[in-house]
Short mmCIF file of C-alpha atoms in Angstrom, two decimals:
data_model
loop_
_atom_site.label_atom_id
_atom_site.label_comp_id
_atom_site.label_asym_id
_atom_site.label_seq_id
_atom_site.Cartn_x
_atom_site.Cartn_y
_atom_site.Cartn_z
CA UNK V 2 11.21 -60.70 51.12
CA UNK V 3 8.22 -59.03 52.79
CA UNK V 4 7.57 -55.28 52.65
CA UNK V 5 8.50 -54.97 56.33
CA UNK V 6 11.74 -56.88 55.75
CA UNK V 7 12.56 -54.50 52.92
CA UNK V 8 11.92 -51.51 55.20
CA UNK V 9 14.09 -53.01 57.95
CA UNK V 10 16.91 -53.56 55.46
CA UNK V 11 16.64 -49.96 54.21
CA UNK V 12 16.93 -48.75 57.81
CA UNK V 13 19.95 -50.95 58.58
CA UNK V 14 21.85 -50.58 55.30
CA UNK V 15 20.97 -47.03 54.23
CA UNK V 16 19.35 -44.81 56.86
CA UNK V 17 21.53 -45.68 59.86
CA UNK V 18 24.85 -45.48 57.94
CA UNK V 19 23.93 -42.19 56.23
CA UNK V 20 22.86 -40.55 59.49
CA UNK V 21 25.88 -41.86 61.38
CA UNK V 22 28.17 -40.50 58.66
CA UNK V 23 26.52 -37.11 59.24
CA UNK V 24 27.27 -37.28 62.98
CA UNK V 25 23.95 -38.58 64.30
CA UNK V 26 23.62 -41.00 67.19
CA UNK V 27 20.52 -43.13 67.64
CA UNK V 28 18.45 -45.33 69.89
CA UNK V 29 15.54 -47.32 68.51
CA UNK V 30 14.26 -45.30 65.54
CA UNK V 31 15.22 -41.88 66.96
CA UNK V 32 18.33 -40.16 65.58
CA UNK V 33 19.89 -37.04 67.09
CA UNK V 34 22.92 -34.76 66.88
CA UNK V 35 23.97 -31.48 68.49
CA UNK V 36 24.44 -28.04 67.01
CA UNK V 37 26.03 -25.06 68.73
CA UNK V 38 23.05 -24.56 71.02
CA UNK V 39 20.47 -27.20 70.11
CA UNK V 40 19.73 -30.87 69.49
CA UNK V 41 18.38 -31.91 66.08
CA UNK V 42 16.23 -35.04 66.22
CA UNK V 43 14.65 -37.26 63.59
CA UNK V 44 12.15 -39.93 64.58
CA UNK V 45 11.26 -42.58 62.03
CA UNK V 46 7.57 -43.47 62.22
CA UNK V 47 5.76 -46.32 60.48
CA UNK V 48 2.28 -45.76 59.05
CA UNK V 49 -0.59 -47.22 61.04
CA UNK V 50 -2.01 -48.52 57.73
CA UNK V 51 0.94 -50.77 56.92
CA UNK V 52 0.20 -54.34 55.85
CA UNK V 53 1.61 -56.88 53.45
CA UNK V 54 -1.30 -56.18 51.11
CA UNK V 55 -1.26 -52.38 51.27
CA UNK V 56 2.53 -52.03 51.40
CA UNK V 57 4.78 -50.43 53.99
CA UNK V 58 5.16 -46.69 54.52
CA UNK V 59 7.37 -44.67 56.86
CA UNK V 60 8.44 -41.06 57.33
CA UNK V 61 10.66 -38.88 59.49
CA UNK V 62 9.42 -36.40 62.09
CA UNK V 63 12.03 -33.68 62.52
CA UNK V 64 12.32 -31.30 65.47
CA UNK V 65 14.90 -29.20 67.29
CA UNK V 66 15.28 -29.24 71.09
CA UNK V 67 17.46 -27.39 73.63
CA UNK V 68 20.98 -28.77 73.70
CA UNK V 69 20.60 -30.05 77.25
CA UNK V 70 17.61 -32.29 76.49
CA UNK V 71 17.88 -35.71 78.13
CA UNK V 72 17.59 -39.03 76.32
CA UNK V 73 14.51 -39.79 78.42
CA UNK V 74 12.87 -36.62 77.12
CA UNK V 75 13.77 -37.59 73.54
CA UNK V 76 12.20 -40.99 74.09
CA UNK V 77 8.98 -39.32 75.23
CA UNK V 78 8.94 -36.85 72.33
CA UNK V 79 5.45 -36.42 70.89
CA UNK V 80 5.98 -36.37 67.13
CA UNK V 81 2.87 -34.28 66.54
CA UNK V 82 4.18 -31.28 68.45
CA UNK V 83 6.00 -28.60 66.42
CA UNK V 84 7.74 -31.04 64.05
CA UNK V 85 8.09 -31.15 60.27
CA UNK V 86 8.40 -34.05 57.84
CA UNK V 87 11.15 -34.68 55.32
CA UNK V 88 8.85 -33.95 52.37
CA UNK V 89 9.45 -30.17 52.66
CA UNK V 90 13.19 -30.83 52.26
CA UNK V 91 12.74 -32.73 48.98
CA UNK V 92 12.31 -31.24 45.50
CA UNK V 93 8.68 -30.20 44.91
CA UNK V 94 7.82 -31.46 48.43
CA UNK V 95 8.29 -35.03 47.18
CA UNK V 96 5.23 -35.06 44.92
CA UNK V 97 7.00 -36.61 41.93
CA UNK V 98 9.15 -38.99 43.93
CA UNK V 99 8.79 -42.57 42.60
CA UNK V 100 8.83 -44.12 46.09
CA UNK V 101 6.61 -41.73 48.05
CA UNK V 102 2.93 -41.19 48.73
CA UNK V 103 0.92 -39.19 51.24
CA UNK V 104 2.24 -41.36 54.09
CA UNK V 105 5.95 -40.90 53.26
CA UNK V 106 8.27 -43.45 51.67
CA UNK V 107 6.23 -46.34 50.33
CA UNK V 108 7.32 -49.92 49.71
CA UNK V 109 5.34 -52.25 47.42
CA UNK V 110 1.56 -51.81 47.60
CA UNK V 111 -0.46 -51.56 44.38
CA UNK V 112 -0.39 -49.82 41.00
CA UNK V 113 -3.52 -50.10 38.85
CA UNK V 114 -4.78 -52.72 41.36
CA UNK V 115 -1.71 -54.90 40.65
CA UNK V 116 0.51 -55.89 43.63
CA UNK V 117 4.00 -54.39 43.38
CA UNK V 118 7.36 -55.89 44.28
CA UNK V 119 9.74 -52.95 44.08
CA UNK V 120 13.41 -53.22 43.22
CA UNK V 121 15.06 -52.84 46.61
CA UNK V 122 18.34 -51.61 45.13
CA UNK V 123 16.61 -48.70 43.41
CA UNK V 124 14.73 -47.48 46.48
CA UNK V 125 17.85 -47.86 48.65
CA UNK V 126 19.82 -45.71 46.21
CA UNK V 127 17.07 -43.09 46.06
CA UNK V 128 16.58 -42.79 49.82
CA UNK V 129 20.35 -42.64 50.28
CA UNK V 130 20.61 -39.78 47.79
CA UNK V 131 17.62 -38.02 49.40
CA UNK V 132 19.47 -38.03 52.72
CA UNK V 133 22.86 -37.04 51.28
CA UNK V 134 21.72 -34.45 48.74
CA UNK V 135 18.67 -32.82 50.33
CA UNK V 136 17.64 -33.74 53.87
CA UNK V 137 20.91 -33.76 55.81
CA UNK V 138 22.56 -30.78 54.03
CA UNK V 139 19.59 -28.57 54.86
CA UNK V 140 19.43 -29.74 58.47
CA UNK V 141 23.16 -29.06 58.85
CA UNK V 142 22.43 -25.33 58.72
CA UNK V 143 20.57 -25.50 62.02
CA UNK V 144 22.94 -24.60 64.83
CA UNK V 145 20.59 -22.74 67.20
CA UNK V 146 16.87 -22.71 68.12
CA UNK V 147 16.54 -19.36 66.34
CA UNK V 148 17.93 -20.88 63.14
CA UNK V 149 15.44 -23.73 63.44
CA UNK V 150 12.54 -21.30 63.77
CA UNK V 151 13.69 -19.38 60.69
CA UNK V 152 14.39 -22.42 58.52
CA UNK V 153 11.17 -24.14 59.54
CA UNK V 154 9.12 -21.15 58.48
CA UNK V 155 10.93 -21.06 55.13
CA UNK V 156 10.53 -24.80 54.55
CA UNK V 157 6.84 -24.92 55.43
CA UNK V 158 6.22 -22.02 53.07
CA UNK V 159 7.34 -24.28 50.21
CA UNK V 160 3.85 -25.77 50.31
CA UNK V 161 2.63 -22.42 48.95
CA UNK V 162 4.88 -22.41 45.88
CA UNK V 163 2.72 -22.17 42.70
CA UNK V 164 3.97 -25.48 41.30
CA UNK V 165 3.43 -27.30 44.60
CA UNK V 166 -0.11 -25.91 44.90
CA UNK V 167 -0.86 -27.27 41.42
CA UNK V 168 0.61 -30.66 42.27
CA UNK V 169 -1.45 -30.71 45.46
CA UNK V 170 -4.58 -30.08 43.39
CA UNK V 171 -3.72 -32.64 40.70
CA UNK V 172 -2.92 -35.24 43.34
CA UNK V 173 -6.35 -34.64 44.91
CA UNK V 174 -7.98 -34.95 41.50
CA UNK V 175 -6.23 -38.23 40.74
CA UNK V 176 -7.55 -39.70 43.98
CA UNK V 177 -11.11 -38.35 43.93
CA UNK V 178 -12.12 -37.51 40.34
CA UNK V 179 -14.24 -40.59 39.82
CA UNK V 180 -17.89 -39.54 39.85
CA UNK V 181 -20.19 -36.52 39.87
CA UNK V 182 -20.64 -36.71 43.65
CA UNK V 183 -16.98 -35.70 44.05
CA UNK V 184 -17.30 -32.45 42.08
CA UNK V 185 -17.86 -30.31 45.25
CA UNK V 186 -14.70 -31.79 46.78
CA UNK V 187 -12.61 -30.89 43.72
CA UNK V 188 -14.07 -27.41 43.47
CA UNK V 189 -13.39 -26.85 47.15
CA UNK V 190 -9.75 -27.88 46.53
CA UNK V 191 -9.51 -25.39 43.66
CA UNK V 192 -10.86 -22.58 45.87
CA UNK V 193 -8.76 -23.54 48.89
CA UNK V 194 -5.55 -23.60 46.85
CA UNK V 195 -6.38 -20.37 45.02
CA UNK V 196 -6.01 -21.82 41.53
CA UNK V 197 -7.64 -20.25 38.50
CA UNK V 198 -9.23 -22.35 35.78
CA UNK V 199 -6.77 -20.84 33.31
CA UNK V 200 -3.75 -21.89 35.40
CA UNK V 201 -5.06 -25.44 35.72
CA UNK V 202 -5.77 -25.75 31.98
CA UNK V 203 -2.27 -24.53 31.13
CA UNK V 204 -0.61 -27.25 33.22
CA UNK V 205 -1.83 -30.51 31.72
CA UNK V 206 1.81 -31.63 31.43
CA UNK V 207 2.25 -31.35 35.20
CA UNK V 208 -1.00 -33.24 35.73
CA UNK V 209 0.33 -36.08 33.55
CA UNK V 210 3.45 -36.27 35.71
CA UNK V 211 1.30 -36.54 38.85
CA UNK V 212 -0.88 -39.15 37.15
CA UNK V 213 2.14 -41.26 36.18
CA UNK V 214 3.48 -41.11 39.76
CA UNK V 215 0.13 -42.06 41.33
CA UNK V 216 -1.24 -45.51 42.20
CA UNK V 217 -3.61 -45.15 39.22
CA UNK V 218 -1.24 -44.15 36.39
CA UNK V 219 -3.52 -45.52 33.68
CA UNK V 220 -6.51 -43.40 34.77
CA UNK V 221 -6.53 -40.10 32.88
CA UNK V 222 -8.81 -37.68 34.73
CA UNK V 223 -8.13 -34.64 32.54
CA UNK V 224 -11.65 -34.41 31.06
CA UNK V 225 -13.12 -34.68 34.55
CA UNK V 226 -10.83 -31.85 35.66
CA UNK V 227 -12.06 -29.61 32.83
CA UNK V 228 -15.66 -30.49 33.73
CA UNK V 229 -15.12 -29.56 37.40
CA UNK V 230 -13.38 -26.20 37.00
CA UNK V 231 -14.72 -23.03 38.57
CA UNK V 232 -14.35 -20.09 36.21
#
């Protein structure tokens, strides 16, 4: 089964049933339902970098519209305008999720340069539980445009949680801590995220979790981290 075939099966056997059970209708890869005074919409988007070699990634764009929005307007919805992704609705913004990367849910691809063939049952179960336990329950609280505005602000602020900032930094390190030329990039990340050298040193355990969840789990960059820190 190809990566795309796996994704299509996940959509048909997990995503559509879970969203329909929660009261969503759909056309194509756009799902929608109505609150008291709004329409909640989720549009599933595939990564432009998908291939059988690189694996297959997809994510949801989530936005709230006026209740009287037409289906034609939903079809023309620009996903880059005022929407959020499902990562902010997942624990720790999805950083430690075994089937996610920076492009969303990820099928197959590589680990340590070795092609992966993921267990489809496991990822189906995990995405199903993500929808049931995290994504849909939080979206169910949106009944009006004002509620959407309030919840969206709260959810986006999760990126500023201390643990999430550290995971953001460690994820950057795991991708770029390879040579001296990348030191300015790592130091810029430390400054941008407002992390002290002391805080980073005290969280090696969290770094190891990020390392194990990355596409390079055998590459330990801890010594490079210590070398790059701004005091």
